[in-house]
Tab-separated table of C-alpha atoms in Angstrom:
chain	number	residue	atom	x	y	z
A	152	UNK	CA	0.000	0.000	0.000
A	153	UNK	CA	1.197	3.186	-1.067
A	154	UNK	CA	2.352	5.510	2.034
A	155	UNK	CA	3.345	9.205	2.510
A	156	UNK	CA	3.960	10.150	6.054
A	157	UNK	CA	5.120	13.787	7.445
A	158	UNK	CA	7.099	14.622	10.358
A	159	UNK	CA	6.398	16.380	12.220
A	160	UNK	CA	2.584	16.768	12.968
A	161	UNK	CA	3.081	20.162	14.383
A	162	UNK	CA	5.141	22.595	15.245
A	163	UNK	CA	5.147	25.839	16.615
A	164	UNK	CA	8.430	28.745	16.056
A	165	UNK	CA	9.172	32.222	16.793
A	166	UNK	CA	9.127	34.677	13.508
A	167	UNK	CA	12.679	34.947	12.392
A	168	UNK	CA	12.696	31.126	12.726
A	169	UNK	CA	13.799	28.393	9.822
A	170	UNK	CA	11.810	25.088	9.561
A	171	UNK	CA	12.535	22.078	8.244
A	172	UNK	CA	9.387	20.399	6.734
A	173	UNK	CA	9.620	16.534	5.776
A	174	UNK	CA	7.962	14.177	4.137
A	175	UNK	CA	8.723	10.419	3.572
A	176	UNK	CA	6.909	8.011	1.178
A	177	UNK	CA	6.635	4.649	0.079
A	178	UNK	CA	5.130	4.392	-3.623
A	179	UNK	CA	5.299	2.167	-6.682
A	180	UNK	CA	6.674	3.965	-9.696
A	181	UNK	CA	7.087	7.008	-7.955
A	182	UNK	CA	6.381	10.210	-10.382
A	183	UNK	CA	6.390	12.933	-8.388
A	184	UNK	CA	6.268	15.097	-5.199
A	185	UNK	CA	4.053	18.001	-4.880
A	186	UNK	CA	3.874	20.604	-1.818
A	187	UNK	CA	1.008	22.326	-1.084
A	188	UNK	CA	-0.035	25.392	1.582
A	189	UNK	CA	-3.084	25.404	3.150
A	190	UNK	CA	-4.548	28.062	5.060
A	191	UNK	CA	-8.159	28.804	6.216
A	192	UNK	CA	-9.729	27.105	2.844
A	193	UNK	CA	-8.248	25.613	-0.046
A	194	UNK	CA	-4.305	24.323	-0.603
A	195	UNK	CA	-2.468	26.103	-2.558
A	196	UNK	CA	0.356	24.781	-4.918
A	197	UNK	CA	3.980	25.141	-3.860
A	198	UNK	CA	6.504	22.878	-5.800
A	199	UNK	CA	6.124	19.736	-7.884
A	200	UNK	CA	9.963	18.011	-7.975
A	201	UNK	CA	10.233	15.197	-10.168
A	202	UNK	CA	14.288	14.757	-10.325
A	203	UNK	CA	16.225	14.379	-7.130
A	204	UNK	CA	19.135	16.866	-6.021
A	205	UNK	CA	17.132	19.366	-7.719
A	206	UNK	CA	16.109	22.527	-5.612
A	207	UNK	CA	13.273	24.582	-6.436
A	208	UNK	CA	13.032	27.800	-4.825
A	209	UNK	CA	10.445	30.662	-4.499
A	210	UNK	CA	10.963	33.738	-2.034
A	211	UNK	CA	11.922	32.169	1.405
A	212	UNK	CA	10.795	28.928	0.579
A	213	UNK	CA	12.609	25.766	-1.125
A	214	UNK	CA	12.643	21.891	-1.562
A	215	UNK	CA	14.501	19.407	-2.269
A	216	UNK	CA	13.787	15.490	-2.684
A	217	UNK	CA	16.132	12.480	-2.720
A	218	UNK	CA	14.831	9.840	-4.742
A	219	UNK	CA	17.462	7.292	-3.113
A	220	UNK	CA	16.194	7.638	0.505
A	221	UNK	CA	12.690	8.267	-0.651
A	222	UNK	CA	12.093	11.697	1.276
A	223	UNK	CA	11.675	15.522	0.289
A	224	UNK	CA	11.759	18.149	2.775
A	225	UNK	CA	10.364	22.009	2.747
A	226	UNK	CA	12.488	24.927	4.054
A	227	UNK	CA	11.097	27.978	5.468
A	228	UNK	CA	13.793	30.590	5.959
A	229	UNK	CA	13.489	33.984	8.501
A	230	UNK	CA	9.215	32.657	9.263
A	231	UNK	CA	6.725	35.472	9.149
A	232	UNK	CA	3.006	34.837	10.585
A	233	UNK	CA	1.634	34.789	7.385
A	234	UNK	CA	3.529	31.649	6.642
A	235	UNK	CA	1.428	29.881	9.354
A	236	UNK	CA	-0.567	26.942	7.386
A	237	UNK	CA	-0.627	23.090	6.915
A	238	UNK	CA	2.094	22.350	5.004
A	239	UNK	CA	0.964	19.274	2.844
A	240	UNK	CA	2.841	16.642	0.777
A	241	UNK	CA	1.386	14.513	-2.152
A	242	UNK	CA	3.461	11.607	-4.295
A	243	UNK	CA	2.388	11.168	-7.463
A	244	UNK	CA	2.759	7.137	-8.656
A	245	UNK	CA	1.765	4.964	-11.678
A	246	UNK	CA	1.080	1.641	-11.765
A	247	UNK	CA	-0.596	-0.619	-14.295
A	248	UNK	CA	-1.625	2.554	-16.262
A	249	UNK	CA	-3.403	3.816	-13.425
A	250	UNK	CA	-1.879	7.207	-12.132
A	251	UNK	CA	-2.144	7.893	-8.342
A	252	UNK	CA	-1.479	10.825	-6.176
A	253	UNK	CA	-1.529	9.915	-2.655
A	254	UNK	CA	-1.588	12.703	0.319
A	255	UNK	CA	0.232	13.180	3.775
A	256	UNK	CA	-1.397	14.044	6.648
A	257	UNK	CA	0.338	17.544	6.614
A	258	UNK	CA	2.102	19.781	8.965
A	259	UNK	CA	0.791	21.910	10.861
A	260	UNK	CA	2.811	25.305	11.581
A	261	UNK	CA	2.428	27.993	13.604
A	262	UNK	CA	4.652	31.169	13.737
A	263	UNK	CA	4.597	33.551	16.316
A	264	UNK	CA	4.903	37.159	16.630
B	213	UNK	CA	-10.169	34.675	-12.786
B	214	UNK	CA	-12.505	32.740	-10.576
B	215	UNK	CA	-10.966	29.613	-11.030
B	216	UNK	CA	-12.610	26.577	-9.089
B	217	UNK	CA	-16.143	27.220	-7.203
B	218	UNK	CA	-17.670	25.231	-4.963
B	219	UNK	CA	-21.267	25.459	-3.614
B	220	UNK	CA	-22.550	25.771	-1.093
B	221	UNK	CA	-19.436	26.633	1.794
B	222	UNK	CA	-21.648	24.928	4.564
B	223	UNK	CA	-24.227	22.712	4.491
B	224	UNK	CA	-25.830	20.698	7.435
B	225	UNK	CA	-28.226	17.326	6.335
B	226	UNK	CA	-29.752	14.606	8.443
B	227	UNK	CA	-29.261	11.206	7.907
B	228	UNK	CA	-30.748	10.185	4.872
B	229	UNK	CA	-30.963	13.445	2.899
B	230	UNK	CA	-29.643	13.584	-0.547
B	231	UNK	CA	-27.738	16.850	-2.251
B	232	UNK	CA	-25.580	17.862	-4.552
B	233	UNK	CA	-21.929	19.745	-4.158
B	234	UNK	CA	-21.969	21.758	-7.179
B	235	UNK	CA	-18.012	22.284	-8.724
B	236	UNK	CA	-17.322	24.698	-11.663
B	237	UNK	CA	-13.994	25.954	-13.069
B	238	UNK	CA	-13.314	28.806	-15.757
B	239	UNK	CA	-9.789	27.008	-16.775
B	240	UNK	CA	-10.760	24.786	-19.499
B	241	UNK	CA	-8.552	21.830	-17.186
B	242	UNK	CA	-9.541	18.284	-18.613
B	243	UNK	CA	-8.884	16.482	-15.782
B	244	UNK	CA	-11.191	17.090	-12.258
B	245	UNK	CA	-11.572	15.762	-8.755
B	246	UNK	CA	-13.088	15.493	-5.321
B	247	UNK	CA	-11.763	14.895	-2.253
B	248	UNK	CA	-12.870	15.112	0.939
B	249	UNK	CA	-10.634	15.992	4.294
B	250	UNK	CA	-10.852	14.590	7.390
B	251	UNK	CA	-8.945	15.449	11.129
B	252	UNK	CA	-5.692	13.275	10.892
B	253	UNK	CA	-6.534	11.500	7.102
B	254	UNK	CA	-5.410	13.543	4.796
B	255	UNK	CA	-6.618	14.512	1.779
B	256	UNK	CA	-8.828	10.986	0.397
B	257	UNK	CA	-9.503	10.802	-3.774
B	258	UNK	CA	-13.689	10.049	-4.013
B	259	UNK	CA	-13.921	10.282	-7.676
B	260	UNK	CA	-12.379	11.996	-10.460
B	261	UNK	CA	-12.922	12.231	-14.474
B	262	UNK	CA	-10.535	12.787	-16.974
B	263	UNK	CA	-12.851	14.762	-19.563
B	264	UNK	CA	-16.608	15.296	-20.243
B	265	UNK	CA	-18.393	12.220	-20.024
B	266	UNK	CA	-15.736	10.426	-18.558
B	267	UNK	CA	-15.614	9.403	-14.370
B	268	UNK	CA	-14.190	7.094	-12.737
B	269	UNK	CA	-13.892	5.938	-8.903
B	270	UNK	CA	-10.993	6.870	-6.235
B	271	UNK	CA	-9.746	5.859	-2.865
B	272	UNK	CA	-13.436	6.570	-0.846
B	273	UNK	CA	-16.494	6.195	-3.643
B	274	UNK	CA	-18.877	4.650	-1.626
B	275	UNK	CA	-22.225	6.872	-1.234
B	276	UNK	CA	-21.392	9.075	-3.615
B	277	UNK	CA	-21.636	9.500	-7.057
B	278	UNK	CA	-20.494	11.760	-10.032
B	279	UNK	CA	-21.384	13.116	-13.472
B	280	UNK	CA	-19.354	15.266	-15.863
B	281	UNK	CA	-21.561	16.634	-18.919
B	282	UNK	CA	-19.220	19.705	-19.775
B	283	UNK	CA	-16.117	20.293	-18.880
B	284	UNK	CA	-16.649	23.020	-16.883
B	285	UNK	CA	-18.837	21.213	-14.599
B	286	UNK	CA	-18.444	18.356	-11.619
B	287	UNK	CA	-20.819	17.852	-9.057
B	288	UNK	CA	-21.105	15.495	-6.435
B	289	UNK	CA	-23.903	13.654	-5.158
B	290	UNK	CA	-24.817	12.514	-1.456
B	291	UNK	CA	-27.081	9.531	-2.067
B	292	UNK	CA	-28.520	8.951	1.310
B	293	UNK	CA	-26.496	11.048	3.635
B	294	UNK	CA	-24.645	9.175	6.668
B	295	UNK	CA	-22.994	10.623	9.677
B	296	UNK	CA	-19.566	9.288	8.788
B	297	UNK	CA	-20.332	11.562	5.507
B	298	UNK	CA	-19.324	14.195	7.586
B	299	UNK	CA	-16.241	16.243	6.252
B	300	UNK	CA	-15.044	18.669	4.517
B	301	UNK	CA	-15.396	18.334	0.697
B	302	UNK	CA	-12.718	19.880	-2.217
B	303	UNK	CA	-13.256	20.289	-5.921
B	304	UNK	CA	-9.894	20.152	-7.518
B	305	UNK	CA	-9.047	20.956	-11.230
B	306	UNK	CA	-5.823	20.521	-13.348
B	307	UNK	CA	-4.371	20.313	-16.842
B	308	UNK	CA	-3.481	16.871	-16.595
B	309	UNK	CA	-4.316	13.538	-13.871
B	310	UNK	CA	-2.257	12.619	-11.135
B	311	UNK	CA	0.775	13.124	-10.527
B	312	UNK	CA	1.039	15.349	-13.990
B	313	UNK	CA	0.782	19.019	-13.061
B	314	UNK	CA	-0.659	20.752	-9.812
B	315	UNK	CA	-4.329	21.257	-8.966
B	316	UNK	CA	-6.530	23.466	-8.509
B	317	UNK	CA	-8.467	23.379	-5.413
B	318	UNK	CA	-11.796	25.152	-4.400
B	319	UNK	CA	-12.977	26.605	-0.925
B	320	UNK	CA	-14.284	24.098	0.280
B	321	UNK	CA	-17.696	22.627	1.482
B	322	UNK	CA	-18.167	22.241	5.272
B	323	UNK	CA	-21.008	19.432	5.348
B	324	UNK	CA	-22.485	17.878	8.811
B	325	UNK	CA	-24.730	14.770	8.609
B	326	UNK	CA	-26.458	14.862	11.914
């Protein structure tokens, strides 16, 4: 059965703060990774990685994913408030030309003032 | 841009009602989706289609069921609503299935099945 776990479940910094997001997974034919930010309503998209070693990078905020140890992880650099959310992680997987994407249970941050 | 809209944001049913979640999106995206979320499950696939016409069943089906007549449009039926029916429901839209490209998520539906 096709697995995506994320550590941790919470976590709760001080504004000025870098977090380290992760997310392990367990898929057949693994595709892809996709982050996502949710806030109050719907998640919002943050990376897709696909080739590992490879970071992608937007603002404060980057990922990387290592295809060997079958993990990615999410950096947050210098936290503001407004990046309080639930971080979540999807992996994308094929098998038997059925295409999958399978969800974490997300990370819940909070950043203080 | 308006993007993905869901309908209604909250809705409360007793057991045994039937609706409908109504989903439309303005980006001409093939493939679309509904999940609902649950406290410590995740995100969980219910159904999905891949074009107009064309659905197909995910992860959590049961109770539900789909239709996709344009491709702007993808609502969701509650057959006989059940208390474990009780979640929060998300219309998602992308270019491509899976793992392909990003989606698209709406608001949101808050539904309680008392």
């Amino acid at each position: 059965e096709d697995k995506v776990v994320q550590s941790p479940l919470s976590l709760v910094v001080h504004e000025g703060d870098t977090v380290t997001l992760n997310c392990s997974y367990e898929v057949t034919n693994f595709r892809s990774l996709l982050w996502y930010k949710q806030e109050k309503k719907a998640p919002t998209f943050l990376f897709m990685l696909t080739s590992s070693g490879i970071e992608k990078k937007s603002g404060r905020l980057s990922s990387i994913l290592d295809k060997k140890e079958l993990f990615s992880i999410l950096n947050i650099t210098a936290t503001q408030t407004g990046d309080s959310a639930v971080y979540l992680c999807a992996v994308g997987s094929s098998q038997g030309g059925s295409e999958k994407l399978v969800f974490g249970k997300g990370t819940k941050l909070t950043v203080n003032p | 841009n308006a993007g993905v809209t869901q309908t209604p944001k909250f809705q409360v049913l007793k057991t045994g009602q039937s609706m409908t979640l109504q989903c439309a999106q303005d980006m001409n995206h093939e493939y679309m989706s509904w999940y609902r979320q649950d406290p410590g499950m995740g995100l969980r696939l219910i159904h999905y289609s891949v074009g107009a016409g064309i659905t197909d069943q995910g992860e959590v089906p049961n109770g539900y069921n789909v239709s996709r007549s344009t491709t702007e449009d993808f609502p969701l039926r509650l057959l006989s609503a059940a208390p474990s029916q009780t979640s929060v429901y998300f219309c998602a839209s992308s270019l491509g299935q899976g793992y392909r490209s990003p989606l698209h998520f709406g608001n949101g539906t808050r539904l309680t099945v008392t």
